[in-house]
């Protein structure tokens, strides 16, 4: 049997714009909570949210924002982010998500590459002077939140008939969002997504974790990323659920306090967020939790099991995907057994196809054999903004999106991601997947987090190195102690030769582990420059 899977659903795809979908939710659940901004103490019902969305949409029309114009949003998580997201959708403007961690050169790049018409920005965040950076790049058409310019924007509004006329011009296949992928080298690429892409992906994520109007979704994950604005906001609003914003940026204590205070039923996070939450879980009443999503990077099995047991998230799901696929391609189901919900990234999403191919021949491999995971369906992006050549490199003629991830598929269609193609280690002719070793080392009682990389070696080509973050109050591990832990339980060629204990891992601006930088630092630290030269010759 080949590694190909597709699925339909009893529920068809939504053939509507984001604005139309929000209006339907308001008609059904207008009096229910839609958004709670915990830090500011503000809350909106669906009727109130829609009124503020329409007011901003009409203000943007009065400002001269046309269909297809790019409108940037540069701010941490707050209620205004949500309002801007839906207001731009209602007028057919393309929302450009600007990472709150960006510095001047990154801001300049996305402003210029997207052809941004207007920027809505916070004044500052975590010591970053946004106004100063905007002035440095010389961008003039900007509105600042918590500033008179925000009030000036909203004071002048187009007639409601103008908003209705604009809505009538929109199609659900129109581009509605640009998100810049973080790549570890070169400039980021602007994944361009439509109403149809992200509304349906958010909707089916919500379907698979059984969202209803009774759910309250705590979102410490960033809105500038698909995790927050699609899997979070759109999953919630397409079901009448409530979005709970615990803090502008991630704060584990504030997140769990929001869960307790707002009686949240669902909680999202990347693995490092859940690791931080587990350390504090006993201090809070988390009994209201039922479900949630762990995604964004490989989810350690041991961490997932602890979340189920210690945080009451008995229906927590793992999602796998990428920005270019809106983002989710595979997902675990609530009725999957614990092993499959903790050891796989689930099965293909409704109305989506996945296959695993040989990276060289591009032929689909037999089930159980590793290869590159590819996905096709409604969720595949329209393309990279204004970069047709890079789009063609990522999406083939049959509209398959190449993920760059190595994966296997079992006989029941469950997918296991074993690593990135570029991260695979070849030691003495043996293919070694860092993810497998990382999962094993998460079982060590003293290890809080771990990342495995390959470093040059004159004898074997590459050797294995583990970067480790220790649990609080534990003694730093040595390479010898790690080898003792692995002996007899892990094949000898998979046992790390080198171990480095660190306080944190190097990250991209979107929070992804920078293994390229880890490798560069390790080569220098270990004095392996000569071996690297031999390896790269």
Short mmCIF file of C-alpha atoms in Angstrom, two decimals:
data_model
loop_
_atom_site.label_atom_id
_atom_site.label_comp_id
_atom_site.label_asym_id
_atom_site.label_seq_id
_atom_site.Cartn_x
_atom_site.Cartn_y
_atom_site.Cartn_z
CA UNK A 1 0.00 0.00 0.00
CA UNK A 2 1.34 3.44 -0.90
CA UNK A 3 1.67 6.40 1.46
CA UNK A 4 -1.31 8.35 0.15
CA UNK A 5 -4.43 9.37 2.04
CA UNK A 6 -7.41 11.63 1.49
CA UNK A 7 -10.70 12.12 3.24
CA UNK A 8 -14.05 13.75 2.76
CA UNK A 9 -16.45 14.80 5.49
CA UNK A 10 -20.16 14.81 6.04
CA UNK A 11 -19.78 18.59 6.27
CA UNK A 12 -19.01 20.37 2.99
CA UNK A 13 -16.50 23.16 2.54
CA UNK A 14 -17.76 26.66 3.36
CA UNK A 15 -18.33 28.61 0.16
CA UNK A 16 -18.40 32.11 1.67
CA UNK A 17 -16.18 34.98 2.68
CA UNK A 18 -14.97 35.55 6.21
CA UNK A 19 -17.34 38.50 6.56
CA UNK A 20 -20.34 36.45 5.48
CA UNK A 21 -19.41 33.70 7.92
CA UNK A 22 -19.11 36.19 10.79
CA UNK A 23 -22.53 37.63 9.96
CA UNK A 24 -24.06 34.14 10.14
CA UNK A 25 -22.49 33.58 13.56
CA UNK A 26 -23.78 36.94 14.81
CA UNK A 27 -27.30 36.03 13.64
CA UNK A 28 -27.18 32.80 15.66
CA UNK A 29 -25.18 33.80 18.74
CA UNK A 30 -25.31 37.59 18.95
CA UNK A 31 -25.67 37.76 22.74
CA UNK A 32 -22.88 35.30 23.53
CA UNK A 33 -19.32 36.32 24.42
CA UNK A 34 -17.12 36.68 21.34
CA UNK A 35 -13.87 38.20 22.67
CA UNK A 36 -12.51 38.71 26.18
CA UNK A 37 -9.33 40.81 26.45
CA UNK A 38 -8.24 39.84 29.97
CA UNK A 39 -5.41 42.40 30.48
CA UNK A 40 -7.70 45.36 29.69
CA UNK A 41 -10.84 43.87 31.24
CA UNK A 42 -12.81 44.49 28.04
CA UNK A 43 -15.27 42.04 26.53
CA UNK A 44 -17.48 41.91 23.46
CA UNK A 45 -20.57 39.91 22.57
CA UNK A 46 -20.83 38.84 18.94
CA UNK A 47 -23.24 41.70 18.24
CA UNK A 48 -20.82 44.20 19.82
CA UNK A 49 -17.80 42.71 18.01
CA UNK A 50 -19.55 42.88 14.65
CA UNK A 51 -20.55 46.50 15.27
CA UNK A 52 -16.92 47.46 15.99
CA UNK A 53 -15.71 45.47 12.98
CA UNK A 54 -18.19 47.27 10.71
CA UNK A 55 -17.25 50.66 12.15
CA UNK A 56 -13.57 50.05 11.40
CA UNK A 57 -14.37 48.63 7.96
CA UNK A 58 -16.31 51.79 7.10
CA UNK A 59 -13.44 53.92 8.47
CA UNK A 60 -10.97 52.11 6.23
CA UNK A 61 -13.26 52.68 3.25
CA UNK A 62 -13.38 56.39 4.10
CA UNK A 63 -9.57 56.34 4.29
CA UNK A 64 -9.55 55.17 0.67
CA UNK A 65 -8.52 51.53 1.20
CA UNK A 66 -9.47 49.64 -1.96
CA UNK A 67 -10.11 45.97 -2.57
CA UNK A 68 -6.74 44.21 -2.77
CA UNK A 69 -4.83 46.99 -0.96
CA UNK A 70 -2.38 45.66 1.61
CA UNK A 71 -3.02 46.77 5.19
CA UNK A 72 -0.39 45.84 7.76
CA UNK A 73 -0.99 45.01 11.42
CA UNK A 74 2.04 45.26 13.73
CA UNK A 75 0.99 44.58 17.29
CA UNK A 76 1.02 41.91 19.99
CA UNK A 77 -2.17 40.06 20.90
CA UNK A 78 -5.01 42.40 21.81
CA UNK A 79 -8.66 42.85 20.90
CA UNK A 80 -7.90 45.45 18.21
CA UNK A 81 -5.89 42.82 16.32
CA UNK A 82 -9.04 40.71 16.03
CA UNK A 83 -11.14 43.68 14.96
CA UNK A 84 -8.63 44.64 12.26
CA UNK A 85 -8.53 41.03 11.03
CA UNK A 86 -12.28 40.91 10.39
CA UNK A 87 -12.65 44.53 9.23
CA UNK A 88 -10.05 44.12 6.48
CA UNK A 89 -11.70 40.86 5.41
CA UNK A 90 -15.06 42.62 5.11
CA UNK A 91 -13.67 45.18 2.64
CA UNK A 92 -11.44 42.81 0.69
CA UNK A 93 -8.17 44.38 1.85
CA UNK A 94 -5.23 42.00 2.22
CA UNK A 95 -4.05 41.88 5.84
CA UNK A 96 -0.26 41.74 6.13
CA UNK A 97 0.80 40.18 9.43
CA UNK A 98 3.93 41.85 10.79
CA UNK A 99 5.78 39.90 13.46
CA UNK A 100 5.97 41.86 16.75
CA UNK A 101 9.61 40.81 17.06
CA UNK A 102 10.66 42.40 13.78
CA UNK A 103 13.35 45.06 13.76
CA UNK A 104 13.83 47.91 11.31
CA UNK A 105 15.33 45.98 8.37
CA UNK A 106 12.64 43.28 8.59
CA UNK A 107 9.87 45.87 8.80
CA UNK A 108 11.24 47.70 5.78
CA UNK A 109 11.36 44.47 3.80
CA UNK A 110 7.72 43.45 4.41
CA UNK A 111 6.42 46.98 3.87
CA UNK A 112 8.19 47.25 0.53
CA UNK A 113 7.77 43.66 -0.65
CA UNK A 114 4.03 43.63 0.04
CA UNK A 115 3.45 47.13 -1.35
CA UNK A 116 1.75 48.08 1.91
CA UNK A 117 -0.87 50.83 1.63
CA UNK A 118 -1.51 51.41 5.35
CA UNK A 119 0.02 50.16 8.61
CA UNK A 120 -1.88 49.82 11.87
CA UNK A 121 0.70 49.56 14.64
CA UNK A 122 1.16 49.42 18.38
CA UNK A 123 3.35 52.15 19.83
CA UNK A 124 5.76 49.75 21.51
CA UNK A 125 6.12 46.19 22.79
CA UNK A 126 8.73 44.50 24.98
CA UNK A 127 11.15 47.41 24.68
CA UNK A 128 10.71 47.79 20.92
CA UNK A 129 9.92 51.36 19.84
CA UNK A 130 7.57 50.71 16.92
CA UNK A 131 6.98 54.38 16.17
CA UNK A 132 10.72 55.01 16.04
CA UNK A 133 11.27 52.11 13.65
CA UNK A 134 8.41 53.21 11.37
CA UNK A 135 9.84 56.72 11.24
CA UNK A 136 13.30 55.31 10.50
CA UNK A 137 12.10 53.53 7.37
CA UNK A 138 10.16 56.62 6.28
CA UNK A 139 6.72 55.03 6.01
CA UNK A 140 4.08 57.73 6.32
CA UNK A 141 0.62 56.12 6.15
CA UNK A 142 0.45 54.68 9.64
CA UNK A 143 -2.13 54.60 12.42
CA UNK A 144 -1.05 53.87 16.00
CA UNK A 145 -3.19 52.07 18.57
CA UNK A 146 -3.52 53.91 21.93
CA UNK A 147 -2.81 57.14 20.06
CA UNK A 148 -4.94 60.01 18.72
CA UNK A 149 -4.34 58.74 15.17
CA UNK A 150 -6.45 55.65 15.97
CA UNK A 151 -9.34 57.86 17.08
CA UNK A 152 -8.91 60.06 13.99
CA UNK A 153 -9.13 57.00 11.72
CA UNK A 154 -12.35 55.78 13.33
CA UNK A 155 -14.00 59.21 13.47
CA UNK A 156 -14.68 59.38 9.72
CA UNK A 157 -16.73 56.52 8.28
CA UNK A 158 -18.17 55.68 4.91
CA UNK A 159 -21.90 55.15 4.60
CA UNK A 160 -23.13 51.63 5.52
CA UNK A 161 -24.28 51.27 1.92
CA UNK A 162 -20.66 51.60 0.79
CA UNK A 163 -19.70 48.67 3.01
CA UNK A 164 -22.55 46.59 1.62
CA UNK A 165 -21.50 47.47 -1.93
CA UNK A 166 -17.89 46.46 -1.23
CA UNK A 167 -19.00 43.17 0.33
CA UNK A 168 -20.95 42.38 -2.84
CA UNK A 169 -17.71 42.69 -4.87
CA UNK A 170 -15.85 40.03 -2.90
CA UNK A 171 -15.30 36.39 -3.83
CA UNK A 172 -14.19 33.70 -1.39
CA UNK A 173 -11.16 32.89 -3.57
CA UNK A 174 -9.83 36.46 -3.25
CA UNK A 175 -6.49 36.87 -1.44
CA UNK A 176 -7.12 38.13 2.07
CA UNK A 177 -3.90 37.60 4.07
CA UNK A 178 -0.12 37.63 3.63
CA UNK A 179 2.01 35.87 6.22
CA UNK A 180 5.79 35.96 5.97
CA UNK A 181 7.45 32.62 6.54
CA UNK A 182 10.54 32.73 8.68
CA UNK A 183 13.11 30.64 6.73
CA UNK A 184 16.48 30.27 8.40
CA UNK A 185 18.31 31.78 5.42
CA UNK A 186 17.45 34.56 3.00
CA UNK A 187 14.48 36.90 3.11
CA UNK A 188 11.07 35.62 4.24
CA UNK A 189 8.46 34.78 1.61
CA UNK A 190 4.91 36.11 1.79
CA UNK A 191 2.47 33.19 1.79
CA UNK A 192 -0.72 34.58 0.26
CA UNK A 193 -3.96 33.07 1.57
CA UNK A 194 -7.60 33.44 0.55
CA UNK A 195 -10.88 33.59 2.46
CA UNK A 196 -11.46 30.00 1.31
CA UNK A 197 -8.04 28.86 2.55
CA UNK A 198 -8.15 30.12 6.09
CA UNK A 199 -11.87 30.16 6.85
CA UNK A 200 -12.25 26.49 5.98
CA UNK A 201 -9.07 25.47 7.76
CA UNK A 202 -10.13 27.23 10.94
CA UNK A 203 -13.64 25.81 10.64
CA UNK A 204 -12.53 22.19 10.28
CA UNK A 205 -9.99 22.50 13.10
CA UNK A 206 -12.91 23.59 15.27
CA UNK A 207 -15.07 20.76 13.95
CA UNK A 208 -12.52 18.11 14.88
CA UNK A 209 -12.26 19.29 18.49
CA UNK A 210 -16.04 19.67 18.66
CA UNK A 211 -16.34 23.42 19.22
CA UNK A 212 -19.78 24.85 19.95
CA UNK A 213 -21.05 28.21 21.20
CA UNK A 214 -20.32 26.92 24.74
CA UNK A 215 -16.54 26.78 24.21
CA UNK A 216 -14.11 29.41 25.47
CA UNK A 217 -10.72 29.30 23.76
CA UNK A 218 -7.63 30.65 25.56
CA UNK A 219 -5.12 31.90 23.00
CA UNK A 220 -1.62 32.68 24.28
CA UNK A 221 -0.28 31.90 20.77
CA UNK A 222 0.44 34.92 18.53
CA UNK A 223 -2.26 36.31 16.26
CA UNK A 224 0.32 37.25 13.60
CA UNK A 225 0.72 33.52 12.97
CA UNK A 226 -1.84 31.07 11.55
CA UNK A 227 -1.94 29.33 14.94
CA UNK A 228 -3.60 32.37 16.48
CA UNK A 229 -5.63 34.00 13.72
CA UNK A 230 -6.80 30.84 11.88
CA UNK A 231 -6.76 27.84 14.24
CA UNK A 232 -7.73 30.19 17.06
CA UNK A 233 -9.85 33.14 15.94
CA UNK A 234 -11.50 31.64 12.85
CA UNK A 235 -12.06 28.25 14.49
CA UNK A 236 -13.83 30.06 17.33
CA UNK A 237 -15.91 32.59 15.40
CA UNK A 238 -17.09 30.02 12.84
CA UNK A 239 -18.63 28.08 15.76
CA UNK A 240 -19.82 30.90 18.00
CA UNK A 241 -17.10 30.16 20.58
CA UNK A 242 -15.39 32.85 22.66
CA UNK A 243 -11.79 34.01 22.11
CA UNK A 244 -9.96 34.70 25.40
CA UNK A 245 -6.77 36.78 25.18
CA UNK A 246 -4.69 36.15 28.33
CA UNK A 247 -1.82 38.57 27.68
CA UNK A 248 -0.11 40.54 24.87
CA UNK A 249 2.76 38.05 24.69
CA UNK A 250 3.12 34.62 26.20
CA UNK A 251 3.08 34.55 30.00
CA UNK A 252 2.50 31.10 31.51
CA UNK A 253 1.05 32.36 34.78
CA UNK A 254 -1.25 34.87 33.06
CA UNK A 255 -2.41 32.14 30.69
CA UNK A 256 -3.39 29.70 33.42
CA UNK A 257 -5.00 32.48 35.44
CA UNK A 258 -7.13 33.38 32.40
CA UNK A 259 -8.15 29.74 32.00
CA UNK A 260 -9.26 29.67 35.64
CA UNK A 261 -10.96 33.09 35.62
CA UNK A 262 -12.82 32.69 32.31
CA UNK A 263 -13.51 28.95 32.72
CA UNK A 264 -11.83 28.20 29.40
CA UNK A 265 -12.56 24.86 27.78
CA UNK A 266 -9.69 24.95 25.31
CA UNK A 267 -6.03 26.02 25.47
CA UNK A 268 -3.50 26.39 22.65
CA UNK A 269 0.27 26.38 22.71
CA UNK A 270 3.55 25.27 21.24
CA UNK A 271 5.37 22.59 23.27
CA UNK A 272 7.56 25.10 25.13
CA UNK A 273 4.42 26.94 26.29
CA UNK A 274 2.91 23.75 27.66
CA UNK A 275 6.21 22.84 29.34
CA UNK A 276 6.11 26.23 31.12
CA UNK A 277 2.44 25.71 32.00
CA UNK A 278 3.02 22.26 33.46
CA UNK A 279 5.43 23.76 36.00
CA UNK A 280 2.59 25.97 37.33
CA UNK A 281 -0.48 23.81 36.69
CA UNK A 282 -0.93 22.69 40.29
CA UNK A 283 -1.51 26.32 41.40
CA UNK A 284 -4.63 26.83 39.28
CA UNK A 285 -8.07 25.32 38.83
CA UNK A 286 -7.94 23.94 35.29
CA UNK A 287 -10.97 21.68 35.66
CA UNK A 288 -12.90 23.58 32.97
CA UNK A 289 -10.42 22.50 30.28
CA UNK A 290 -11.55 19.81 27.87
CA UNK A 291 -9.48 20.23 24.74
CA UNK A 292 -6.88 22.37 23.03
CA UNK A 293 -4.14 22.19 20.44
CA UNK A 294 -0.42 21.58 20.67
CA UNK A 295 1.34 22.51 17.45
CA UNK A 296 3.95 24.83 15.93
CA UNK A 297 6.88 22.45 16.34
CA UNK A 298 7.33 18.72 16.99
CA UNK A 299 5.33 17.77 20.08
CA UNK A 300 7.27 15.62 22.57
CA UNK A 301 5.33 12.48 23.49
CA UNK A 302 6.09 12.76 27.20
CA UNK A 303 4.97 16.39 27.32
CA UNK A 304 1.74 15.51 25.53
CA UNK A 305 1.00 12.73 28.04
CA UNK A 306 1.58 15.08 30.97
CA UNK A 307 -0.73 17.71 29.46
CA UNK A 308 -3.50 15.12 29.18
CA UNK A 309 -2.99 13.95 32.76
CA UNK A 310 -1.98 17.08 34.66
CA UNK A 311 -3.92 19.81 32.85
CA UNK A 312 -7.19 17.92 32.38
CA UNK A 313 -6.96 18.26 28.58
CA UNK A 314 -8.32 14.81 27.85
CA UNK A 315 -9.26 15.69 24.24
CA UNK A 316 -6.17 17.76 23.37
CA UNK A 317 -5.17 17.47 19.71
CA UNK A 318 -1.92 17.67 17.81
CA UNK A 319 -2.01 19.57 14.52
CA UNK A 320 0.59 19.49 11.79
CA UNK A 321 0.94 21.97 8.98
CA UNK A 322 2.69 25.04 7.64
CA UNK A 323 1.74 28.63 6.85
CA UNK A 324 1.57 27.79 3.15
CA UNK A 325 -1.23 25.27 3.84
CA UNK A 326 -3.42 27.60 5.90
CA UNK A 327 -1.94 25.85 8.07
CA UNK A 328 -3.27 22.41 9.14
CA UNK A 329 -2.89 19.31 6.92
CA UNK A 330 -3.13 16.52 9.50
CA UNK A 331 -4.68 16.40 12.96
CA UNK A 332 -5.43 13.89 15.68
CA UNK A 333 -9.05 13.21 16.59
CA UNK A 334 -10.69 13.27 20.01
CA UNK A 335 -11.56 9.56 19.71
CA UNK A 336 -8.01 8.48 18.83
CA UNK A 337 -6.37 6.37 21.50
CA UNK A 338 -3.71 7.96 23.69
CA UNK A 339 -0.84 6.41 21.75
CA UNK A 340 -1.99 7.89 18.45
CA UNK A 341 -2.83 11.24 20.04
CA UNK A 342 0.65 11.46 21.54
CA UNK A 343 2.90 9.65 19.07
CA UNK A 344 1.56 10.82 15.68
CA UNK A 345 0.34 14.03 14.05
CA UNK A 346 -2.92 12.31 13.21
CA UNK A 347 -4.66 11.72 9.91
CA UNK A 348 -5.33 13.93 6.92
CA UNK A 349 -7.82 16.77 7.39
CA UNK A 350 -11.26 16.68 5.72
CA UNK A 351 -11.17 17.67 2.02
CA UNK A 352 -7.35 17.44 1.94
CA UNK A 353 -4.88 14.94 0.40
CA UNK A 354 -1.44 13.95 1.67
CA UNK A 355 1.23 11.71 0.22
CA UNK A 356 4.81 10.80 1.12
CA UNK A 357 7.31 10.72 -1.73
CA UNK A 358 10.92 9.83 -2.35
CA UNK A 359 12.71 13.22 -2.30
CA UNK A 360 14.75 12.29 -5.38
CA UNK A 361 12.35 10.37 -7.64
CA UNK A 362 9.16 12.13 -6.39
CA UNK A 363 7.40 8.74 -6.45
CA UNK A 364 5.04 7.84 -3.62
CA UNK A 365 6.76 5.48 -1.17
CA UNK A 366 5.25 2.38 0.46
CA UNK A 367 3.59 2.83 3.84
CA UNK A 368 6.06 2.80 6.69
CA UNK A 369 8.92 4.16 4.57
CA UNK A 370 10.14 7.72 5.24
CA UNK A 371 9.94 10.39 2.57
CA UNK A 372 8.90 13.99 1.98
CA UNK A 373 5.36 14.85 3.06
CA UNK A 374 3.30 16.67 0.41
CA UNK A 375 -0.22 18.04 0.65
CA UNK A 376 -2.89 19.17 -1.78
CA UNK A 377 -6.37 20.68 -1.51
CA UNK A 378 -8.33 23.83 -0.72
CA UNK A 379 -5.77 24.75 1.95
CA UNK A 380 -2.74 25.21 -0.33
CA UNK A 381 -1.86 28.91 -0.59
CA UNK A 382 -2.43 30.97 -3.70
CA UNK A 383 1.34 31.46 -3.86
CA UNK A 384 4.18 33.58 -2.50
CA UNK A 385 3.34 37.26 -2.95
CA UNK A 386 4.96 38.58 -6.13
CA UNK A 387 7.42 35.63 -6.30
CA UNK A 388 6.22 33.23 -9.03
CA UNK A 389 9.54 31.40 -9.29
CA UNK A 390 9.63 30.56 -5.58
CA UNK A 391 5.97 29.56 -5.77
CA UNK A 392 6.80 27.11 -8.58
CA UNK A 393 9.59 25.62 -6.47
CA UNK A 394 7.16 24.93 -3.61
CA UNK A 395 4.01 23.89 -5.52
CA UNK A 396 4.28 21.48 -8.44
CA UNK A 397 2.19 21.43 -11.61
CA UNK A 398 -0.41 19.17 -9.95
CA UNK A 399 -0.77 21.64 -7.03
CA UNK A 400 1.07 19.46 -4.50
CA UNK A 401 2.76 21.54 -1.80
CA UNK A 402 6.24 20.29 -0.86
CA UNK A 403 6.65 20.64 2.91
CA UNK A 404 10.34 19.78 3.29
CA UNK A 405 9.40 17.50 6.20
CA UNK A 406 10.32 13.83 6.43
CA UNK A 407 7.44 11.63 7.53
CA UNK A 408 6.04 8.12 7.54
CA UNK A 409 2.45 6.90 7.17
CA UNK A 410 1.16 3.72 8.82
CA UNK A 411 -1.41 1.29 7.45
CA UNK A 412 -4.26 3.25 9.06
CA UNK A 413 -3.16 6.55 7.57
CA UNK A 414 -1.61 8.06 10.69
CA UNK A 415 1.37 10.29 9.94
CA UNK A 416 4.53 10.61 11.99
CA UNK A 417 6.90 13.47 11.23
CA UNK A 418 10.46 12.28 11.74
CA UNK A 419 12.28 15.52 10.93
CA UNK A 420 13.23 18.05 8.30
CA UNK A 421 14.96 16.79 5.17
CA UNK A 422 17.77 19.28 5.74
CA UNK A 423 18.09 18.22 9.42
CA UNK A 424 18.58 14.50 8.74
CA UNK A 425 21.96 13.26 10.01
CA UNK A 426 23.99 10.75 8.00
CA UNK A 427 26.40 9.05 10.39
CA UNK A 428 28.63 6.38 8.91
CA UNK A 429 26.10 5.71 6.17
CA UNK A 430 23.17 5.43 8.60
CA UNK A 431 20.25 7.85 8.25
CA UNK A 432 19.50 9.28 11.71
CA UNK A 433 16.40 11.35 12.40
CA UNK A 434 16.90 13.89 15.23
CA UNK A 435 13.22 13.73 16.19
CA UNK A 436 13.54 10.08 17.25
CA UNK A 437 16.47 10.83 19.57
CA UNK A 438 14.74 13.92 20.96
CA UNK A 439 11.65 11.91 21.81
CA UNK A 440 13.78 9.33 23.60
CA UNK A 441 15.69 11.93 25.61
CA UNK A 442 12.46 13.64 26.72
CA UNK A 443 12.04 10.51 28.85
CA UNK A 444 15.06 11.50 30.97
CA UNK A 445 13.78 12.76 34.34
CA UNK A 446 16.17 15.74 34.40
CA UNK A 447 15.60 17.02 30.84
CA UNK A 448 13.01 19.76 30.25
CA UNK A 449 13.73 20.28 26.54
CA UNK A 450 16.18 18.94 23.99
CA UNK A 451 17.25 19.50 20.39
CA UNK A 452 19.51 17.16 18.42
CA UNK A 453 21.77 18.20 15.54
CA UNK A 454 24.52 16.72 13.42
CA UNK A 455 28.06 18.09 13.56
CA UNK A 456 30.98 17.28 11.21
CA UNK A 457 33.17 14.27 11.93
CA UNK A 458 36.20 13.13 9.93
CA UNK A 459 35.55 9.43 10.57
CA UNK A 460 31.76 9.12 10.32
CA UNK A 461 30.93 12.19 8.23
CA UNK A 462 28.63 13.45 10.98
CA UNK A 463 28.30 12.89 14.70
CA UNK A 464 25.33 13.50 16.95
CA UNK A 465 25.08 16.35 19.43
CA UNK A 466 22.28 17.12 21.90
CA UNK A 467 21.54 20.60 23.22
CA UNK A 468 19.70 20.22 26.53
CA UNK A 469 17.69 22.49 28.83
CA UNK A 470 17.57 21.06 32.35
CA UNK A 471 14.58 20.91 34.68
CA UNK A 472 14.86 23.42 37.57
CA UNK A 473 16.95 22.19 40.47
CA UNK A 474 18.67 19.36 38.57
CA UNK A 475 22.36 18.82 37.97
CA UNK A 476 23.73 19.57 34.50
CA UNK A 477 24.10 16.45 32.37
CA UNK A 478 27.37 15.32 30.88
CA UNK A 479 27.80 13.42 27.63
CA UNK A 480 28.83 10.37 29.67
CA UNK A 481 25.61 10.43 31.73
CA UNK A 482 23.52 10.79 28.59
CA UNK A 483 25.31 7.81 27.00
CA UNK A 484 24.65 5.76 30.14
CA UNK A 485 20.93 6.64 29.88
CA UNK A 486 20.88 5.61 26.22
CA UNK A 487 22.99 2.44 26.49
CA UNK A 488 21.03 -0.67 25.61
CA UNK A 489 17.91 1.36 24.84
CA UNK A 490 18.97 3.22 21.72
CA UNK A 491 21.00 1.94 18.76
CA UNK A 492 24.66 2.78 19.28
CA UNK A 493 24.87 5.00 16.19
CA UNK A 494 22.01 7.17 17.51
CA UNK A 495 23.60 7.91 20.90
CA UNK A 496 24.84 11.54 21.14
CA UNK A 497 28.58 11.90 21.28
CA UNK A 498 28.35 15.52 22.43
CA UNK A 499 26.03 17.19 24.94
CA UNK A 500 25.70 20.90 25.61
CA UNK A 501 23.56 22.25 28.46
CA UNK A 502 21.99 25.64 27.68
CA UNK A 503 19.43 28.04 29.15
CA UNK A 504 17.61 28.50 25.83
CA UNK A 505 17.76 27.58 22.16
CA UNK A 506 18.41 30.07 19.34
CA UNK A 507 15.10 30.97 17.70
CA UNK A 508 13.91 32.65 14.54
CA UNK A 509 11.70 35.72 14.94
CA UNK A 510 8.67 33.42 14.64
CA UNK A 511 9.88 31.21 17.47
CA UNK A 512 11.19 28.25 15.46
CA UNK A 513 14.39 26.49 16.54
CA UNK A 514 17.37 27.64 14.46
CA UNK A 515 19.26 24.38 14.05
CA UNK A 516 21.50 26.00 11.45
CA UNK A 517 22.75 28.42 14.10
CA UNK A 518 23.07 25.62 16.66
CA UNK A 519 25.27 23.70 14.23
CA UNK A 520 27.43 26.76 13.51
CA UNK A 521 27.91 27.49 17.21
CA UNK A 522 28.67 23.84 17.95
CA UNK A 523 31.32 23.60 15.24
CA UNK A 524 33.06 26.62 16.72
CA UNK A 525 32.66 25.45 20.33
CA UNK A 526 34.00 21.96 19.58
CA UNK A 527 36.78 23.18 17.31
CA UNK A 528 35.46 21.19 14.38
CA UNK A 529 36.19 23.71 11.63
CA UNK A 530 38.66 21.35 9.96
CA UNK A 531 36.19 18.47 10.02
CA UNK A 532 33.53 20.77 8.61
CA UNK A 533 35.85 21.70 5.76
CA UNK A 534 36.42 18.01 5.01
CA UNK A 535 32.68 17.29 5.22
CA UNK A 536 31.78 20.14 2.86
CA UNK A 537 34.56 19.52 0.35
#
